[in-house]
Amino acid sequence: MDDDALSDNRRLWDRWTEINAGSDFYDVASFRDGRRPIRLADYEREEIGPVEVKTLLHLQCHFGLDTLSWARLGARVTGADFSEAGIAMARELATEVDLPATFVIANLYDLPTALDGEFDIVYTSRGVLGWLPDLDGWARVAAHFVKPGGFFYITEIHPVAQVFEGEGVKPGELRLIYPYWSHQESLRFDVKGSYADPTASTDGLVEHGWNHSLGEMVTALIDAGLRIDFLHEFDFVEWPVEFLVDGGDGRWRLPPGTKGELPLFFSVKATKPLIG
Ligand SMILES: C[S@@+](CC[C@H](N)C(=O)[O-])C[C@H]1O[C@@H](n2cnc3c(N)ncnc32)[C@H](O)[C@@H]1O
């Protein structure tokens, strides 16, 4: 990965951690005081099943809200992220809510040199793949940490939803402008605020992103030695998107009355076969 792009993205995530941690979108206060003790979607809890006493590694864990939600459900959790600010906040939060958790700072591609062990579940979710230039390398890292007989799980925005203009468009206005398949050169944007607080100041910060197709992602997981158990597609995104409308349930969908359909989110579970 290009070092400049990596540093730009890390700088951005350090600042976004500060902004996001104080935002209504994440509402950390309700996680702390137990009003909203679990910040996970119902479908992912169902698809993953019981996690009690299982070891769970959360890749790209941000400041640990989802990681600690799994801990509240009984998993023995480890979270990893390249943002020092994110991991510092995750450790602080774990102490405050008195949950055991290990948090590791590392670029995703370097994680096998920073962390030992294999896990029953390797989990990653919501806004992760677009930061990664190399999907095959990502899949190898994910598979590396799955115990034989254990599984990898991802829930993420659908790559089809990533090809449309997301700024200055109206609900239902689908303007095809971005690549669907993996590309070498990053998509570079000047950042305005954070997805959790668009009004926050982020002057001078830039973002580098990469799109990847669904087929490339599934093939990368298979090539890394995992067996796909399911691939589910959903008709919503779990954060605001300008060409969608707010369903009032924490999900954004195509406007009512839209002709035709689009997949907007997906989940994949993939098992590492037992050897021998
Ligand atoms: C949208 S967050 C996903 C976390 C979770 N869905 C949430 O909302 O709390 C994306 C995370 O990817 C991390 N990230 C981006 N590029 C990375 C890289 N190369 N290595 C490790 N982490 C990375 C960022 O620091 C950020 O915490």
PDB file of C-alpha atoms and ligand atoms in Angstrom:
ATOM      1  CA  MET A   1       0.000   0.000   0.000  1.00  0.00           C
ATOM      2  CA  ASP A   2       1.236   3.467  -0.934  1.00  0.00           C
ATOM      3  CA  ASP A   3       2.716   5.043   2.237  1.00  0.00           C
ATOM      4  CA  ASP A   4       1.267   8.493   1.532  1.00  0.00           C
ATOM      5  CA  ALA A   5      -2.241   7.112   1.108  1.00  0.00           C
ATOM      6  CA  LEU A   6      -1.843   5.073   4.296  1.00  0.00           C
ATOM      7  CA  SER A   7      -0.659   8.132   6.290  1.00  0.00           C
ATOM      8  CA  ASP A   8      -3.451  10.311   4.893  1.00  0.00           C
ATOM      9  CA  ASN A   9      -6.065   7.709   5.825  1.00  0.00           C
ATOM     10  CA  ARG A  10      -4.572   7.183   9.288  1.00  0.00           C
ATOM     11  CA  ARG A  11      -4.551  10.939   9.938  1.00  0.00           C
ATOM     12  CA  LEU A  12      -8.167  11.091   8.820  1.00  0.00           C
ATOM     13  CA  TRP A  13      -9.250   8.210  11.089  1.00  0.00           C
ATOM     14  CA  ASP A  14      -7.458   9.740  14.090  1.00  0.00           C
ATOM     15  CA  ARG A  15      -9.537  12.905  13.585  1.00  0.00           C
ATOM     16  CA  TRP A  16     -12.737  11.000  12.747  1.00  0.00           C
ATOM     17  CA  THR A  17     -12.319   9.044  15.989  1.00  0.00           C
ATOM     18  CA  GLU A  18     -12.484  12.312  17.969  1.00  0.00           C
ATOM     19  CA  ILE A  19     -15.509  13.485  15.988  1.00  0.00           C
ATOM     20  CA  ASN A  20     -17.334  10.147  15.908  1.00  0.00           C
ATOM     21  CA  ALA A  21     -16.850   9.455  19.612  1.00  0.00           C
ATOM     22  CA  GLY A  22     -18.790  12.638  20.414  1.00  0.00           C
ATOM     23  CA  SER A  23     -21.480  12.175  17.758  1.00  0.00           C
ATOM     24  CA  ASP A  24     -25.187  11.302  18.088  1.00  0.00           C
ATOM     25  CA  PHE A  25     -24.617   8.707  15.351  1.00  0.00           C
ATOM     26  CA  TYR A  26     -22.494   6.563  17.699  1.00  0.00           C
ATOM     27  CA  ASP A  27     -24.175   7.788  20.921  1.00  0.00           C
ATOM     28  CA  VAL A  28     -21.382   6.432  23.136  1.00  0.00           C
ATOM     29  CA  ALA A  29     -23.178   7.695  26.289  1.00  0.00           C
ATOM     30  CA  SER A  30     -26.001   5.172  25.813  1.00  0.00           C
ATOM     31  CA  PHE A  31     -23.467   2.360  25.362  1.00  0.00           C
ATOM     32  CA  ARG A  32     -21.616   3.448  28.508  1.00  0.00           C
ATOM     33  CA  ASP A  33     -24.672   3.733  30.757  1.00  0.00           C
ATOM     34  CA  GLY A  34     -26.321   0.594  29.350  1.00  0.00           C
ATOM     35  CA  ARG A  35     -29.344   2.228  27.677  1.00  0.00           C
ATOM     36  CA  ARG A  36     -28.080   0.726  24.394  1.00  0.00           C
ATOM     37  CA  PRO A  37     -25.744  -2.003  25.599  1.00  0.00           C
ATOM     38  CA  ILE A  38     -25.358  -3.803  22.271  1.00  0.00           C
ATOM     39  CA  ARG A  39     -24.603  -1.911  19.076  1.00  0.00           C
ATOM     40  CA  LEU A  40     -25.033  -4.720  16.575  1.00  0.00           C
ATOM     41  CA  ALA A  41     -27.711  -5.394  13.961  1.00  0.00           C
ATOM     42  CA  ASP A  42     -30.256  -8.146  14.660  1.00  0.00           C
ATOM     43  CA  TYR A  43     -29.449  -9.945  11.408  1.00  0.00           C
ATOM     44  CA  GLU A  44     -25.730 -10.193  12.166  1.00  0.00           C
ATOM     45  CA  ARG A  45     -26.409 -11.534  15.659  1.00  0.00           C
ATOM     46  CA  GLU A  46     -28.681 -14.177  14.128  1.00  0.00           C
ATOM     47  CA  GLU A  47     -26.252 -15.034  11.332  1.00  0.00           C
ATOM     48  CA  ILE A  48     -23.268 -15.316  13.688  1.00  0.00           C
ATOM     49  CA  GLY A  49     -25.170 -17.135  16.434  1.00  0.00           C
ATOM     50  CA  PRO A  50     -24.140 -17.491  20.080  1.00  0.00           C
ATOM     51  CA  VAL A  51     -20.674 -16.116  20.858  1.00  0.00           C
ATOM     52  CA  GLU A  52     -20.428 -16.972  24.550  1.00  0.00           C
ATOM     53  CA  VAL A  53     -16.867 -18.035  25.504  1.00  0.00           C
ATOM     54  CA  LYS A  54     -15.832 -17.932  21.835  1.00  0.00           C
ATOM     55  CA  THR A  55     -12.721 -16.021  20.848  1.00  0.00           C
ATOM     56  CA  LEU A  56     -13.495 -13.207  18.409  1.00  0.00           C
ATOM     57  CA  LEU A  57     -11.075 -11.007  16.462  1.00  0.00           C
ATOM     58  CA  HIS A  58     -12.569  -7.766  15.140  1.00  0.00           C
ATOM     59  CA  LEU A  59     -10.646  -6.380  12.137  1.00  0.00           C
ATOM     60  CA  GLN A  60     -10.788  -2.566  11.619  1.00  0.00           C
ATOM     61  CA  CYS A  61     -12.591  -2.145  14.952  1.00  0.00           C
ATOM     62  CA  HIS A  62     -12.599   1.709  15.053  1.00  0.00           C
ATOM     63  CA  PHE A  63     -13.008   2.716  18.736  1.00  0.00           C
ATOM     64  CA  GLY A  64     -14.373  -0.635  19.762  1.00  0.00           C
ATOM     65  CA  LEU A  65     -18.138  -0.166  20.188  1.00  0.00           C
ATOM     66  CA  ASP A  66     -18.998  -3.264  18.155  1.00  0.00           C
ATOM     67  CA  THR A  67     -16.057  -5.211  19.636  1.00  0.00           C
ATOM     68  CA  LEU A  68     -17.276  -4.437  23.152  1.00  0.00           C
ATOM     69  CA  SER A  69     -20.854  -5.281  22.148  1.00  0.00           C
ATOM     70  CA  TRP A  70     -19.625  -8.809  21.301  1.00  0.00           C
ATOM     71  CA  ALA A  71     -17.825  -8.842  24.667  1.00  0.00           C
ATOM     72  CA  ARG A  72     -21.099  -7.968  26.402  1.00  0.00           C
ATOM     73  CA  LEU A  73     -22.607 -10.998  24.666  1.00  0.00           C
ATOM     74  CA  GLY A  74     -19.903 -13.191  26.185  1.00  0.00           C
ATOM     75  CA  ALA A  75     -17.201 -13.349  23.505  1.00  0.00           C
ATOM     76  CA  ARG A  76     -13.522 -13.105  24.428  1.00  0.00           C
ATOM     77  CA  VAL A  77     -12.625 -10.217  22.157  1.00  0.00           C
ATOM     78  CA  THR A  78      -9.605  -8.728  20.433  1.00  0.00           C
ATOM     79  CA  GLY A  79      -9.928  -5.628  18.282  1.00  0.00           C
ATOM     80  CA  ALA A  80      -7.396  -4.335  15.755  1.00  0.00           C
ATOM     81  CA  ASP A  81      -7.167  -1.047  13.904  1.00  0.00           C
ATOM     82  CA  PHE A  82      -4.436   1.196  12.458  1.00  0.00           C
ATOM     83  CA  SER A  83      -5.664   4.348  14.231  1.00  0.00           C
ATOM     84  CA  GLU A  84      -3.814   5.075  17.482  1.00  0.00           C
ATOM     85  CA  ALA A  85      -6.621   7.406  18.554  1.00  0.00           C
ATOM     86  CA  GLY A  86      -9.210   4.702  17.821  1.00  0.00           C
ATOM     87  CA  ILE A  87      -7.397   2.048  19.826  1.00  0.00           C
ATOM     88  CA  ALA A  88      -6.691   4.461  22.714  1.00  0.00           C
ATOM     89  CA  MET A  89     -10.406   5.278  22.904  1.00  0.00           C
ATOM     90  CA  ALA A  90     -11.353   1.564  22.638  1.00  0.00           C
ATOM     91  CA  ARG A  91      -9.079   0.705  25.579  1.00  0.00           C
ATOM     92  CA  GLU A  92     -10.506   3.595  27.617  1.00  0.00           C
ATOM     93  CA  LEU A  93     -14.070   2.521  26.859  1.00  0.00           C
ATOM     94  CA  ALA A  94     -13.346  -1.107  27.796  1.00  0.00           C
ATOM     95  CA  THR A  95     -12.027   0.069  31.172  1.00  0.00           C
ATOM     96  CA  GLU A  96     -14.995   2.383  31.732  1.00  0.00           C
ATOM     97  CA  VAL A  97     -17.589  -0.311  31.022  1.00  0.00           C
ATOM     98  CA  ASP A  98     -15.461  -2.929  32.782  1.00  0.00           C
ATOM     99  CA  LEU A  99     -15.228  -5.452  29.939  1.00  0.00           C
ATOM    100  CA  PRO A 100     -12.155  -7.584  29.263  1.00  0.00           C
ATOM    101  CA  ALA A 101     -10.763  -6.884  25.795  1.00  0.00           C
ATOM    102  CA  THR A 102      -7.429  -6.718  23.983  1.00  0.00           C
ATOM    103  CA  PHE A 103      -6.830  -3.973  21.432  1.00  0.00           C
ATOM    104  CA  VAL A 104      -3.962  -3.931  18.934  1.00  0.00           C
ATOM    105  CA  ILE A 105      -2.678  -1.074  16.749  1.00  0.00           C
ATOM    106  CA  ALA A 106      -1.623  -2.288  13.294  1.00  0.00           C
ATOM    107  CA  ASN A 107      -2.120  -1.717   9.616  1.00  0.00           C
ATOM    108  CA  LEU A 108      -4.396  -4.591   8.558  1.00  0.00           C
ATOM    109  CA  TYR A 109      -1.782  -6.068   6.232  1.00  0.00           C
ATOM    110  CA  ASP A 110       0.820  -6.167   9.062  1.00  0.00           C
ATOM    111  CA  LEU A 111      -1.476  -7.696  11.663  1.00  0.00           C
ATOM    112  CA  PRO A 112      -0.009 -11.238  11.408  1.00  0.00           C
ATOM    113  CA  THR A 113       3.305  -9.815  12.630  1.00  0.00           C
ATOM    114  CA  ALA A 114       1.656  -7.821  15.461  1.00  0.00           C
ATOM    115  CA  LEU A 115      -0.759 -10.431  16.825  1.00  0.00           C
ATOM    116  CA  ASP A 116      -0.463 -14.160  17.545  1.00  0.00           C
ATOM    117  CA  GLY A 117      -3.159 -16.778  17.684  1.00  0.00           C
ATOM    118  CA  GLU A 118      -6.211 -18.154  15.940  1.00  0.00           C
ATOM    119  CA  PHE A 119      -9.807 -17.248  16.711  1.00  0.00           C
ATOM    120  CA  ASP A 120     -13.185 -19.006  16.593  1.00  0.00           C
ATOM    121  CA  ILE A 121     -14.624 -15.971  14.800  1.00  0.00           C
ATOM    122  CA  VAL A 122     -12.941 -13.286  12.707  1.00  0.00           C
ATOM    123  CA  TYR A 123     -15.416 -10.428  12.299  1.00  0.00           C
ATOM    124  CA  THR A 124     -15.408  -7.175  10.317  1.00  0.00           C
ATOM    125  CA  SER A 125     -18.196  -4.769   9.469  1.00  0.00           C
ATOM    126  CA  ARG A 126     -19.608  -1.539   7.996  1.00  0.00           C
ATOM    127  CA  GLY A 127     -17.233   0.602   6.058  1.00  0.00           C
ATOM    128  CA  VAL A 128     -14.095  -1.545   5.975  1.00  0.00           C
ATOM    129  CA  LEU A 129     -13.256  -2.783   2.465  1.00  0.00           C
ATOM    130  CA  GLY A 130     -13.165   0.644   0.819  1.00  0.00           C
ATOM    131  CA  TRP A 131     -10.000   1.517   2.778  1.00  0.00           C
ATOM    132  CA  LEU A 132      -8.077  -1.452   1.450  1.00  0.00           C
ATOM    133  CA  PRO A 133      -6.197  -1.497  -1.864  1.00  0.00           C
ATOM    134  CA  ASP A 134      -5.490  -5.246  -1.961  1.00  0.00           C
ATOM    135  CA  LEU A 135      -8.376  -7.640  -1.443  1.00  0.00           C
ATOM    136  CA  ASP A 136      -6.333 -10.842  -1.822  1.00  0.00           C
ATOM    137  CA  GLY A 137      -3.952  -9.654   0.923  1.00  0.00           C
ATOM    138  CA  TRP A 138      -6.946  -8.761   3.116  1.00  0.00           C
ATOM    139  CA  ALA A 139      -8.512 -12.212   2.647  1.00  0.00           C
ATOM    140  CA  ARG A 140      -5.190 -13.925   3.482  1.00  0.00           C
ATOM    141  CA  VAL A 141      -4.963 -11.913   6.733  1.00  0.00           C
ATOM    142  CA  ALA A 142      -8.575 -12.743   7.647  1.00  0.00           C
ATOM    143  CA  ALA A 143      -8.116 -16.471   6.894  1.00  0.00           C
ATOM    144  CA  HIS A 144      -4.783 -16.544   8.733  1.00  0.00           C
ATOM    145  CA  PHE A 145      -6.537 -15.741  12.015  1.00  0.00           C
ATOM    146  CA  VAL A 146      -9.464 -18.193  11.663  1.00  0.00           C
ATOM    147  CA  LYS A 147      -9.071 -21.396  13.662  1.00  0.00           C
ATOM    148  CA  PRO A 148      -9.770 -24.579  11.632  1.00  0.00           C
ATOM    149  CA  GLY A 149     -13.506 -25.181  12.135  1.00  0.00           C
ATOM    150  CA  GLY A 150     -14.014 -21.496  12.942  1.00  0.00           C
ATOM    151  CA  PHE A 151     -15.417 -18.851  10.615  1.00  0.00           C
ATOM    152  CA  PHE A 152     -14.974 -15.408   9.104  1.00  0.00           C
ATOM    153  CA  TYR A 153     -17.957 -13.020   8.934  1.00  0.00           C
ATOM    154  CA  ILE A 154     -18.368  -9.684   7.180  1.00  0.00           C
ATOM    155  CA  THR A 155     -21.319  -7.331   6.821  1.00  0.00           C
ATOM    156  CA  GLU A 156     -20.643  -4.375   4.544  1.00  0.00           C
ATOM    157  CA  ILE A 157     -22.072  -1.913   2.035  1.00  0.00           C
ATOM    158  CA  HIS A 158     -22.688  -3.679  -1.280  1.00  0.00           C
ATOM    159  CA  PRO A 159     -20.150  -2.783  -4.007  1.00  0.00           C
ATOM    160  CA  VAL A 160     -23.091  -2.006  -6.329  1.00  0.00           C
ATOM    161  CA  ALA A 161     -24.084   0.835  -3.981  1.00  0.00           C
ATOM    162  CA  GLN A 162     -20.543   2.241  -4.264  1.00  0.00           C
ATOM    163  CA  VAL A 163     -20.639   2.972  -7.986  1.00  0.00           C
ATOM    164  CA  PHE A 164     -23.093   5.896  -7.737  1.00  0.00           C
ATOM    165  CA  GLU A 165     -22.418   9.565  -6.998  1.00  0.00           C
ATOM    166  CA  GLY A 166     -23.030  10.097  -3.279  1.00  0.00           C
ATOM    167  CA  GLU A 167     -22.825  13.887  -3.104  1.00  0.00           C
ATOM    168  CA  GLY A 168     -25.177  16.575  -4.376  1.00  0.00           C
ATOM    169  CA  VAL A 169     -27.789  14.051  -5.568  1.00  0.00           C
ATOM    170  CA  LYS A 170     -31.463  13.624  -4.691  1.00  0.00           C
ATOM    171  CA  PRO A 171     -33.119  10.462  -3.341  1.00  0.00           C
ATOM    172  CA  GLY A 172     -33.527   8.027  -6.216  1.00  0.00           C
ATOM    173  CA  GLU A 173     -30.995   9.846  -8.423  1.00  0.00           C
ATOM    174  CA  LEU A 174     -28.551   7.124  -9.466  1.00  0.00           C
ATOM    175  CA  ARG A 175     -25.587   8.618 -11.311  1.00  0.00           C
ATOM    176  CA  LEU A 176     -23.073   5.947 -12.283  1.00  0.00           C
ATOM    177  CA  ILE A 177     -19.557   7.396 -11.841  1.00  0.00           C
ATOM    178  CA  TYR A 178     -17.290   5.055  -9.834  1.00  0.00           C
ATOM    179  CA  PRO A 179     -15.565   1.769 -10.707  1.00  0.00           C
ATOM    180  CA  TYR A 180     -17.142  -1.536  -9.732  1.00  0.00           C
ATOM    181  CA  TRP A 181     -14.050  -3.726 -10.090  1.00  0.00           C
ATOM    182  CA  SER A 182     -10.760  -3.291  -8.192  1.00  0.00           C
ATOM    183  CA  HIS A 183      -8.480  -0.540  -9.471  1.00  0.00           C
ATOM    184  CA  GLN A 184      -4.851   0.432  -8.894  1.00  0.00           C
ATOM    185  CA  GLU A 185      -5.130   4.198  -8.389  1.00  0.00           C
ATOM    186  CA  SER A 186      -6.998   5.274  -5.277  1.00  0.00           C
ATOM    187  CA  LEU A 187     -10.149   7.413  -5.441  1.00  0.00           C
ATOM    188  CA  ARG A 188      -9.013  10.560  -3.638  1.00  0.00           C
ATOM    189  CA  PHE A 189     -11.422  12.977  -1.952  1.00  0.00           C
ATOM    190  CA  ASP A 190     -11.064  16.163   0.071  1.00  0.00           C
ATOM    191  CA  VAL A 191     -12.938  15.377   3.252  1.00  0.00           C
ATOM    192  CA  LYS A 192     -15.846  17.467   4.534  1.00  0.00           C
ATOM    193  CA  GLY A 193     -16.778  16.443   8.062  1.00  0.00           C
ATOM    194  CA  SER A 194     -17.378  12.833   9.058  1.00  0.00           C
ATOM    195  CA  TYR A 195     -20.168  10.437   8.092  1.00  0.00           C
ATOM    196  CA  ALA A 196     -21.186  10.626  11.771  1.00  0.00           C
ATOM    197  CA  ASP A 197     -21.135  14.441  11.859  1.00  0.00           C
ATOM    198  CA  PRO A 198     -20.975  16.152   8.455  1.00  0.00           C
ATOM    199  CA  THR A 199     -20.659  19.585  10.112  1.00  0.00           C
ATOM    200  CA  ALA A 200     -17.416  18.783  12.019  1.00  0.00           C
ATOM    201  CA  SER A 201     -14.194  20.460  10.948  1.00  0.00           C
ATOM    202  CA  THR A 202     -11.768  18.324   8.908  1.00  0.00           C
ATOM    203  CA  ASP A 203      -9.861  21.042   7.044  1.00  0.00           C
ATOM    204  CA  GLY A 204      -7.025  19.764   4.870  1.00  0.00           C
ATOM    205  CA  LEU A 205      -7.774  16.082   5.434  1.00  0.00           C
ATOM    206  CA  VAL A 206      -8.034  13.752   2.455  1.00  0.00           C
ATOM    207  CA  GLU A 207      -9.340  10.253   1.958  1.00  0.00           C
ATOM    208  CA  HIS A 208      -8.105   7.472  -0.331  1.00  0.00           C
ATOM    209  CA  GLY A 209     -10.500   4.693  -1.229  1.00  0.00           C
ATOM    210  CA  TRP A 210     -10.699   1.578  -3.367  1.00  0.00           C
ATOM    211  CA  ASN A 211     -13.754  -0.201  -4.745  1.00  0.00           C
ATOM    212  CA  HIS A 212     -13.886  -3.982  -5.139  1.00  0.00           C
ATOM    213  CA  SER A 213     -16.525  -6.176  -6.723  1.00  0.00           C
ATOM    214  CA  LEU A 214     -18.548  -8.771  -4.855  1.00  0.00           C
ATOM    215  CA  GLY A 215     -17.112 -11.526  -7.046  1.00  0.00           C
ATOM    216  CA  GLU A 216     -13.549 -10.424  -6.315  1.00  0.00           C
ATOM    217  CA  MET A 217     -14.252 -10.458  -2.585  1.00  0.00           C
ATOM    218  CA  VAL A 218     -15.837 -13.919  -2.551  1.00  0.00           C
ATOM    219  CA  THR A 219     -13.079 -15.323  -4.787  1.00  0.00           C
ATOM    220  CA  ALA A 220     -10.375 -13.798  -2.561  1.00  0.00           C
ATOM    221  CA  LEU A 221     -11.893 -15.549   0.488  1.00  0.00           C
ATOM    222  CA  ILE A 222     -12.062 -18.891  -1.376  1.00  0.00           C
ATOM    223  CA  ASP A 223      -8.475 -18.496  -2.623  1.00  0.00           C
ATOM    224  CA  ALA A 224      -7.398 -17.818   0.978  1.00  0.00           C
ATOM    225  CA  GLY A 225      -8.727 -21.259   1.977  1.00  0.00           C
ATOM    226  CA  LEU A 226     -12.208 -20.425   3.313  1.00  0.00           C
ATOM    227  CA  ARG A 227     -15.470 -22.129   2.282  1.00  0.00           C
ATOM    228  CA  ILE A 228     -18.421 -19.790   1.696  1.00  0.00           C
ATOM    229  CA  ASP A 229     -21.415 -20.738   3.877  1.00  0.00           C
ATOM    230  CA  PHE A 230     -23.693 -17.965   2.634  1.00  0.00           C
ATOM    231  CA  LEU A 231     -23.801 -14.626   0.858  1.00  0.00           C
ATOM    232  CA  HIS A 232     -26.885 -12.547   1.734  1.00  0.00           C
ATOM    233  CA  GLU A 233     -27.848  -9.285   0.059  1.00  0.00           C
ATOM    234  CA  PHE A 234     -30.010  -6.590   1.645  1.00  0.00           C
ATOM    235  CA  ASP A 235     -32.052  -3.635   0.373  1.00  0.00           C
ATOM    236  CA  PHE A 236     -30.705  -1.079   2.870  1.00  0.00           C
ATOM    237  CA  VAL A 237     -27.556   0.774   3.913  1.00  0.00           C
ATOM    238  CA  GLU A 238     -26.915   1.293   7.622  1.00  0.00           C
ATOM    239  CA  TRP A 239     -25.864   4.927   7.357  1.00  0.00           C
ATOM    240  CA  PRO A 240     -27.100   8.032   5.516  1.00  0.00           C
ATOM    241  CA  VAL A 241     -26.668   7.974   1.717  1.00  0.00           C
ATOM    242  CA  GLU A 242     -27.949  10.899  -0.351  1.00  0.00           C
ATOM    243  CA  PHE A 243     -29.570   8.820  -3.106  1.00  0.00           C
ATOM    244  CA  LEU A 244     -31.524   6.811  -0.495  1.00  0.00           C
ATOM    245  CA  VAL A 245     -34.214   7.789   2.015  1.00  0.00           C
ATOM    246  CA  ASP A 246     -34.148   7.430   5.790  1.00  0.00           C
ATOM    247  CA  GLY A 247     -36.420   4.567   6.829  1.00  0.00           C
ATOM    248  CA  GLY A 248     -36.467   5.837  10.430  1.00  0.00           C
ATOM    249  CA  ASP A 249     -35.121   2.443  11.558  1.00  0.00           C
ATOM    250  CA  GLY A 250     -31.417   3.213  11.195  1.00  0.00           C
ATOM    251  CA  ARG A 251     -31.567   2.053   7.557  1.00  0.00           C
ATOM    252  CA  TRP A 252     -31.582   3.960   4.281  1.00  0.00           C
ATOM    253  CA  ARG A 253     -33.397   2.534   1.225  1.00  0.00           C
ATOM    254  CA  LEU A 254     -34.403   3.476  -2.325  1.00  0.00           C
ATOM    255  CA  PRO A 255     -37.394   5.855  -2.238  1.00  0.00           C
ATOM    256  CA  PRO A 256     -40.818   4.163  -2.059  1.00  0.00           C
ATOM    257  CA  GLY A 257     -42.219   3.661  -5.547  1.00  0.00           C
ATOM    258  CA  THR A 258     -38.788   3.201  -7.190  1.00  0.00           C
ATOM    259  CA  LYS A 259     -39.064   0.863 -10.169  1.00  0.00           C
ATOM    260  CA  GLY A 260     -36.633  -2.016  -9.943  1.00  0.00           C
ATOM    261  CA  GLU A 261     -34.306  -3.053  -7.134  1.00  0.00           C
ATOM    262  CA  LEU A 262     -30.680  -2.799  -6.060  1.00  0.00           C
ATOM    263  CA  PRO A 263     -28.603  -4.756  -3.551  1.00  0.00           C
ATOM    264  CA  LEU A 264     -27.262  -2.198  -1.050  1.00  0.00           C
ATOM    265  CA  PHE A 265     -25.640  -4.235   1.758  1.00  0.00           C
ATOM    266  CA  PHE A 266     -24.401  -7.811   2.103  1.00  0.00           C
ATOM    267  CA  SER A 267     -23.168 -10.339   4.609  1.00  0.00           C
ATOM    268  CA  VAL A 268     -20.879 -13.330   4.090  1.00  0.00           C
ATOM    269  CA  LYS A 269     -19.993 -16.182   6.397  1.00  0.00           C
ATOM    270  CA  ALA A 270     -17.041 -18.370   5.403  1.00  0.00           C
ATOM    271  CA  THR A 271     -15.661 -21.349   7.338  1.00  0.00           C
ATOM    272  CA  LYS A 272     -12.106 -22.619   7.544  1.00  0.00           C
ATOM    273  CA  PRO A 273     -12.328 -26.385   6.974  1.00  0.00           C
ATOM    274  CA  LEU A 274     -10.953 -28.717   9.630  1.00  0.00           C
ATOM    275  CA  ILE A 275      -7.691 -30.188   8.426  1.00  0.00           C
ATOM    276  CA  GLY A 276      -7.306 -33.971   8.101  1.00  0.00           C
TER     277      GLY A 276
HETATM  278  C1  LIG B   1     -16.002   2.655   9.358  1.00  0.00           C
HETATM  279  S1  LIG B   1     -14.797   1.991  10.454  1.00  0.00           S
HETATM  280  C2  LIG B   1     -15.443   0.399  10.713  1.00  0.00           C
HETATM  281  C3  LIG B   1     -15.741   0.163  12.160  1.00  0.00           C
HETATM  282  C4  LIG B   1     -17.156  -0.053  12.615  1.00  0.00           C
HETATM  283  N1  LIG B   1     -18.018  -0.453  11.569  1.00  0.00           N
HETATM  284  C5  LIG B   1     -17.704   1.129  13.345  1.00  0.00           C
HETATM  285  O1  LIG B   1     -18.580   1.813  12.780  1.00  0.00           O
HETATM  286  O2  LIG B   1     -17.317   1.355  14.488  1.00  0.00           O
HETATM  287  C6  LIG B   1     -13.378   1.666   9.432  1.00  0.00           C
HETATM  288  C7  LIG B   1     -12.115   1.425  10.255  1.00  0.00           C
HETATM  289  O3  LIG B   1     -11.072   0.963   9.367  1.00  0.00           O
HETATM  290  C8  LIG B   1      -9.845   1.405   9.904  1.00  0.00           C
HETATM  291  N2  LIG B   1      -8.833   1.273   8.855  1.00  0.00           N
HETATM  292  C9  LIG B   1      -8.796   1.907   7.653  1.00  0.00           C
HETATM  293  N3  LIG B   1      -7.710   1.489   6.946  1.00  0.00           N
HETATM  294  C10 LIG B   1      -7.070   0.571   7.724  1.00  0.00           C
HETATM  295  C11 LIG B   1      -5.882  -0.200   7.546  1.00  0.00           C
HETATM  296  N4  LIG B   1      -5.153  -0.122   6.431  1.00  0.00           N
HETATM  297  N5  LIG B   1      -5.504  -1.034   8.549  1.00  0.00           N
HETATM  298  C12 LIG B   1      -6.237  -1.119   9.699  1.00  0.00           C
HETATM  299  N6  LIG B   1      -7.363  -0.403   9.925  1.00  0.00           N
HETATM  300  C13 LIG B   1      -7.781   0.438   8.945  1.00  0.00           C
HETATM  301  C14 LIG B   1     -10.132   2.827  10.367  1.00  0.00           C
HETATM  302  O4  LIG B   1      -9.216   3.299  11.320  1.00  0.00           O
HETATM  303  C15 LIG B   1     -11.554   2.664  10.928  1.00  0.00           C
HETATM  304  O5  LIG B   1     -11.515   2.479  12.324  1.00  0.00           O
END
